[in-house]
CSV table of C-alpha atoms and ligand atoms in Angstrom, one decimal:
chain,number,residue,atom,x,y,z
A,1,MET,CA,94.6,90.3,118.8
A,2,GLU,CA,94.1,87.6,116.1
A,3,LEU,CA,96.9,87.7,113.5
A,4,ASN,CA,94.5,87.9,110.6
A,5,THR,CA,92.5,90.8,112.2
A,6,GLU,CA,95.7,92.6,112.8
A,7,LEU,CA,96.8,92.1,109.2
A,8,VAL,CA,93.4,93.3,107.9
A,9,ILE,CA,93.6,96.5,110.1
A,10,ARG,CA,97.1,97.3,109.0
A,11,VAL,CA,96.5,96.7,105.3
A,12,GLY,CA,93.1,98.3,105.3
A,13,ALA,CA,94.3,101.4,107.1
A,14,ALA,CA,97.4,101.7,104.8
A,15,LEU,CA,95.3,101.3,101.7
A,16,CYS,CA,92.7,104.0,102.8
A,17,VAL,CA,95.5,106.5,103.6
A,18,PHE,CA,97.3,105.7,100.3
A,19,LEU,CA,94.2,106.2,98.2
A,20,ALA,CA,93.2,109.4,100.0
A,21,LEU,CA,96.6,110.9,99.6
A,22,ALA,CA,96.8,109.8,95.9
A,23,LEU,CA,93.5,111.6,95.3
A,24,TRP,CA,94.7,114.7,97.1
A,25,GLU,CA,97.9,114.7,94.9
A,26,VAL,CA,95.7,114.6,91.8
A,27,LEU,CA,93.3,117.3,93.0
A,28,SER,CA,95.9,119.7,94.6
A,29,PRO,CA,99.5,118.9,93.7
A,30,ARG,CA,102.3,120.8,95.5
A,31,ARG,CA,104.8,120.8,92.6
A,32,ALA,CA,105.0,119.7,89.0
A,33,MET,CA,106.5,116.2,88.6
A,34,LEU,CA,109.7,115.7,86.6
A,35,ILE,CA,109.1,112.0,85.7
A,36,GLY,CA,105.5,111.4,86.9
A,37,ARG,CA,103.7,108.3,88.2
A,38,ALA,CA,103.7,105.9,85.2
A,39,ARG,CA,107.4,105.4,85.2
A,40,ARG,CA,107.9,105.3,89.0
A,41,TRP,CA,104.9,103.7,90.6
A,42,PRO,CA,105.3,100.1,89.3
A,43,ALA,CA,108.8,99.8,90.9
A,44,ASN,CA,107.9,101.9,94.0
A,45,LEU,CA,104.9,99.7,94.7
A,46,GLY,CA,106.7,96.5,93.5
A,47,ILE,CA,109.5,97.0,96.1
A,48,LEU,CA,106.8,97.5,98.8
A,49,VAL,CA,105.3,94.1,98.0
A,50,LEU,CA,108.7,92.5,98.0
A,51,ASP,CA,109.5,94.2,101.4
A,52,ALA,CA,106.3,93.0,103.0
A,53,LEU,CA,106.8,89.4,101.7
A,54,LEU,CA,110.4,89.2,102.9
A,55,VAL,CA,109.7,90.5,106.4
A,56,ARG,CA,106.8,88.0,106.8
A,57,LEU,CA,109.0,85.3,105.5
A,58,LEU,CA,112.3,86.1,107.4
A,59,ILE,CA,111.0,87.6,110.6
A,60,PRO,CA,107.5,86.0,111.0
A,61,VAL,CA,107.2,86.9,114.7
A,62,ALA,CA,107.9,90.6,113.9
A,63,ALA,CA,108.1,93.4,116.5
A,64,VAL,CA,104.5,92.9,117.8
A,65,GLY,CA,105.1,89.2,118.5
A,66,VAL,CA,108.3,90.1,120.4
A,67,ALA,CA,106.4,92.6,122.5
A,68,VAL,CA,103.9,89.9,123.6
A,69,ILE,CA,106.8,87.6,124.5
A,70,ALA,CA,108.6,90.4,126.4
A,71,ALA,CA,105.5,91.3,128.4
A,72,GLN,CA,104.9,87.6,129.4
A,73,SER,CA,108.6,87.2,130.3
A,74,GLY,CA,108.9,90.5,132.2
A,75,TRP,CA,111.7,91.7,129.9
A,76,GLY,CA,112.5,95.4,129.3
A,77,LEU,CA,112.7,98.6,131.4
A,78,LEU,CA,108.9,99.2,131.4
A,79,ASN,CA,108.2,95.6,132.6
A,80,ILE,CA,110.5,95.9,135.6
A,81,THR,CA,108.2,98.1,137.7
A,82,PRO,CA,104.4,98.5,137.1
A,83,TRP,CA,103.4,101.7,135.3
A,84,PRO,CA,100.0,102.9,134.4
A,85,ALA,CA,99.1,101.3,131.1
A,86,TRP,CA,98.6,104.6,129.2
A,87,LEU,CA,102.0,105.8,130.3
A,88,GLU,CA,103.7,102.6,129.1
A,89,VAL,CA,102.0,103.0,125.7
A,90,VAL,CA,103.1,106.7,125.4
A,91,ALA,CA,106.7,105.9,126.6
A,92,GLY,CA,106.9,102.9,124.2
A,93,PHE,CA,105.6,105.0,121.3
A,94,LEU,CA,108.1,107.8,122.0
A,95,ALA,CA,111.0,105.3,122.4
A,96,LEU,CA,110.2,103.7,119.0
A,97,ASP,CA,110.0,107.1,117.3
A,98,LEU,CA,113.3,108.3,118.8
A,99,ALA,CA,114.9,105.0,117.7
A,100,ILE,CA,113.6,105.4,114.1
A,101,TYR,CA,115.0,109.0,114.1
A,102,ALA,CA,118.4,107.8,115.4
A,103,GLN,CA,118.4,104.9,112.9
A,104,HIS,CA,117.7,107.3,110.0
A,105,VAL,CA,120.7,109.5,111.1
A,106,ALA,CA,122.9,106.4,111.2
A,107,PHE,CA,121.8,105.4,107.7
A,108,HIS,CA,123.0,108.7,106.4
A,109,LYS,CA,126.3,108.8,108.3
A,110,VAL,CA,127.6,105.2,108.0
A,111,PRO,CA,128.7,104.7,104.3
A,112,LEU,CA,127.6,101.1,104.1
A,113,LEU,CA,124.2,101.9,105.5
A,114,TRP,CA,123.9,104.9,103.2
A,115,ARG,CA,124.3,102.6,100.2
A,116,LEU,CA,121.1,100.9,101.3
A,117,HIS,CA,119.2,104.0,102.2
A,118,ARG,CA,120.2,106.2,99.2
A,119,MET,CA,117.9,104.0,97.1
A,120,HIS,CA,115.0,105.8,98.9
A,121,HIS,CA,116.6,109.2,98.1
A,122,ALA,CA,117.3,108.3,94.4
A,123,ASP,CA,113.6,108.7,93.5
A,124,LEU,CA,113.5,111.6,91.0
A,125,ASP,CA,110.1,112.8,92.2
A,126,ILE,CA,108.7,112.7,95.7
A,127,ASP,CA,105.1,111.6,96.2
A,128,VAL,CA,103.0,109.2,98.3
A,129,SER,CA,104.7,106.1,96.6
A,130,THR,CA,108.2,107.4,97.7
A,131,GLY,CA,107.1,106.9,101.3
A,132,LEU,CA,106.9,103.1,100.6
A,133,ARG,CA,110.2,102.9,98.6
A,134,PHE,CA,112.9,101.4,100.8
A,135,HIS,CA,115.5,98.7,100.1
A,136,PRO,CA,114.5,95.2,101.4
A,137,ILE,CA,117.8,95.0,103.4
A,138,GLU,CA,117.0,98.4,105.1
A,139,ILE,CA,113.5,97.1,105.9
A,140,ILE,CA,114.9,93.9,107.5
A,141,LEU,CA,117.5,95.9,109.5
A,142,SER,CA,114.9,98.3,110.6
A,143,MET,CA,112.7,95.5,111.9
A,144,LEU,CA,115.6,94.0,113.8
A,145,ILE,CA,116.4,97.4,115.4
A,146,LYS,CA,112.7,97.8,116.3
A,147,ILE,CA,112.7,94.4,117.9
A,148,ALA,CA,115.9,95.3,119.9
A,149,VAL,CA,114.1,98.5,121.2
A,150,VAL,CA,111.0,96.5,122.1
A,151,LEU,CA,113.1,94.0,124.1
A,152,LEU,CA,115.2,96.7,125.8
A,153,VAL,CA,112.3,99.1,126.7
A,154,GLY,CA,109.6,96.5,127.0
A,155,VAL,CA,107.2,98.4,124.6
A,156,PRO,CA,103.6,97.1,125.0
A,157,ALA,CA,102.2,95.2,122.0
A,158,VAL,CA,99.4,97.8,121.5
A,159,ALA,CA,102.0,100.6,121.3
A,160,VAL,CA,104.0,98.6,118.7
A,161,VAL,CA,100.9,98.1,116.5
A,162,ALA,CA,99.8,101.8,117.0
A,163,PHE,CA,103.3,103.0,116.1
A,164,GLU,CA,103.6,100.9,113.0
A,165,VAL,CA,100.2,101.9,111.7
A,166,VAL,CA,100.8,105.6,112.4
A,167,LEU,CA,104.4,105.5,111.0
A,168,ASN,CA,103.1,103.9,107.8
A,169,ALA,CA,100.5,106.6,107.4
A,170,THR,CA,102.7,109.5,108.3
A,171,SER,CA,105.5,108.3,106.0
A,172,MET,CA,103.0,108.3,103.1
A,173,PHE,CA,101.7,111.7,104.2
A,174,ASN,CA,105.0,113.4,104.6
A,175,HIS,CA,106.2,112.1,101.2
A,176,SER,CA,103.0,113.1,99.4
A,177,ASN,CA,103.0,115.8,96.7
A,178,THR,CA,100.0,117.5,98.4
A,179,ALA,CA,99.5,121.2,98.7
A,180,MET,CA,98.6,122.7,102.1
A,181,PRO,CA,98.1,126.4,102.9
A,182,PRO,CA,101.3,127.7,104.7
A,183,TRP,CA,99.4,128.5,107.9
A,184,LEU,CA,98.1,124.9,108.0
A,185,ASP,CA,101.6,123.5,107.4
A,186,ARG,CA,103.0,125.6,110.2
A,187,LEU,CA,100.3,124.3,112.6
A,188,VAL,CA,100.5,120.6,111.5
A,189,ARG,CA,104.3,120.5,111.7
A,190,LEU,CA,104.1,121.2,115.4
A,191,ILE,CA,102.9,117.7,115.9
A,192,VAL,CA,103.7,115.7,112.8
A,193,VAL,CA,106.2,115.9,110.0
A,194,THR,CA,104.5,117.6,107.0
A,195,PRO,CA,105.3,117.1,103.3
A,196,ASP,CA,107.0,120.5,103.1
A,197,MET,CA,109.2,119.6,106.0
A,198,HIS,CA,110.3,116.1,104.7
A,199,ARG,CA,110.7,117.4,101.1
A,200,VAL,CA,113.8,119.3,102.3
A,201,HIS,CA,115.3,115.9,103.2
A,202,HIS,CA,114.9,114.8,99.6
A,203,SER,CA,116.8,117.8,98.2
A,204,VAL,CA,119.8,117.0,96.0
A,205,LEU,CA,121.9,119.4,98.1
A,206,ARG,CA,123.7,117.3,100.7
A,207,HIS,CA,123.3,119.8,103.6
A,208,GLU,CA,119.5,119.6,103.0
A,209,THR,CA,119.5,115.8,102.6
A,210,ASP,CA,121.2,115.6,106.0
A,211,SER,CA,118.4,117.5,107.8
A,212,ASN,CA,114.8,116.7,108.9
A,213,PHE,CA,115.4,113.1,109.7
A,214,GLY,CA,112.0,112.7,111.5
A,215,PHE,CA,109.4,110.5,109.8
A,216,ASN,CA,106.6,110.9,112.3
A,217,LEU,CA,107.1,113.3,115.3
A,218,PRO,CA,108.9,116.5,114.2
A,219,TRP,CA,110.4,117.2,117.7
A,220,TRP,CA,113.7,115.2,117.5
A,221,ASP,CA,115.0,117.3,114.6
A,222,ARG,CA,114.5,120.4,116.7
A,223,VAL,CA,116.0,118.8,119.9
A,224,PHE,CA,119.1,117.5,118.1
A,225,GLY,CA,119.6,120.5,115.8
A,226,THR,CA,118.9,118.8,112.5
A,227,TYR,CA,115.8,120.9,111.7
A,228,ARG,CA,115.7,122.9,108.4
A,229,PRO,CA,112.4,124.7,107.9
A,230,GLN,CA,112.5,125.2,104.0
A,231,PRO,CA,114.7,124.3,101.0
A,232,GLN,CA,116.9,127.2,99.8
A,233,ALA,CA,115.7,126.9,96.2
A,234,GLY,CA,112.0,126.9,97.3
A,235,HIS,CA,109.7,123.9,97.0
A,236,GLU,CA,109.0,124.5,93.3
A,237,GLY,CA,112.6,125.3,92.4
A,238,MET,CA,114.4,122.6,94.4
A,239,THR,CA,115.8,119.4,92.7
A,240,ILE,CA,114.6,116.1,94.1
A,241,GLY,CA,117.0,113.1,94.3
A,242,LEU,CA,120.7,112.6,94.4
A,243,THR,CA,123.5,113.9,92.2
A,244,THR,CA,124.0,110.2,91.2
A,245,PHE,CA,121.5,107.7,89.8
A,246,ARG,CA,119.6,110.3,87.8
A,247,ASP,CA,119.2,108.1,84.7
A,248,PRO,CA,115.4,107.4,84.6
A,249,ARG,CA,116.3,103.7,83.9
A,250,GLU,CA,117.3,103.6,87.6
A,251,LEU,CA,113.6,103.8,88.4
A,252,ARG,CA,113.1,100.2,87.4
A,253,LEU,CA,112.5,97.6,90.1
A,254,ASP,CA,115.6,95.5,89.2
A,255,ARG,CA,117.7,98.6,89.3
A,256,LEU,CA,116.3,99.6,92.7
A,257,ILE,CA,117.2,96.2,94.1
A,258,THR,CA,120.8,96.2,92.8
A,259,GLN,CA,121.5,99.9,93.4
A,260,PRO,CA,123.2,99.5,96.8
A,261,PHE,CA,125.7,97.1,95.2
A,262,ARG,CA,126.5,99.4,92.3
A,263,ASN,CA,128.3,102.7,91.8
A,264,ASP,CA,126.6,105.2,89.5
A,265,THR,CA,127.7,104.7,85.9
A,266,GLY,CA,125.2,107.3,84.5
A,267,ALA,CA,125.9,110.9,83.5
A,268,GLY,CA,125.2,112.1,87.1
A,269,ALA,CA,125.2,115.9,87.7
A,270,THR,CA,127.4,117.5,90.4
A,271,SER,CA,125.9,119.2,93.4
A,272,SER,CA,127.3,122.6,92.4
A,273,ALA,CA,126.0,122.2,88.8
A,274,ILE,CA,122.5,121.6,90.1
A,275,GLU,CA,122.9,124.4,92.6
A,276,SER,CA,123.8,126.9,89.9
A,277,GLU,CA,121.0,125.6,87.7
A,278,GLN,CA,118.5,126.1,90.6
A,279,ALA,CA,119.8,129.6,91.2
A,280,GLY,CA,119.3,130.6,87.5
A,281,PRO,CA,116.1,131.9,85.9
A,282,ARG,CA,113.3,129.4,85.4
B,301,ZN,ZN1,117.0,109.8,104.5
B,302,ZN,ZN1,112.0,110.2,102.6
């Protein structure tokens, strides 16, 4: 596939999904916003542009380029023996999704990695733009991990492109503030992580933050025991974000970039204070 064609497909697909979800959020929002779009979107979209430019600049070959080289050189488990093409694509897709799940768990458990990833969690509302808000260093590390998986497993290039396009779309979808009837949510979350499922992961309560790590396929959380169906305070009552970095000034682009290198100096609320506030009348 031509590099430019691939880029047009990726950006075009992402833009269509973004606009459709943004419209759905306006027409049928799941919960009232604390801060809203005007103060959050400039930085959330700004960091996305920065991430995209940095990855193209620092790792121009990217995971798909490595997949082509691996296939030509016979590297990776799937390239050792011939498999039916469709099976290689499915196996490669699943391997990448499992790797992203494991990476996400590691970014919560390893303190140094959590410093990078907590910037994603520090958003005070969760909507489609949160699904694009990741620290540039996390994005670079994530790309390197993906490249390692591609080399080790021998993921076909078509599976890499499909995975990246799908993950991008599902990440925007499961962060979106879109309302779905409960029966539909129950059905959809059998095959893909829904907004109600991922919102639990953005709860200020740590035991909820440390659950529902899946970004795309919902099965790994059930297999590895990290699945939590609903937030204890309910979707309307739960507090989004962290106990730290709750000053709205932290939503600025420069503050997002420097956040991993700072400790919170703001007024921060304690987890138990927020818990009792959630339990009280509203
Ligand atoms: Zn997380
Ligand atoms: Zn998230």
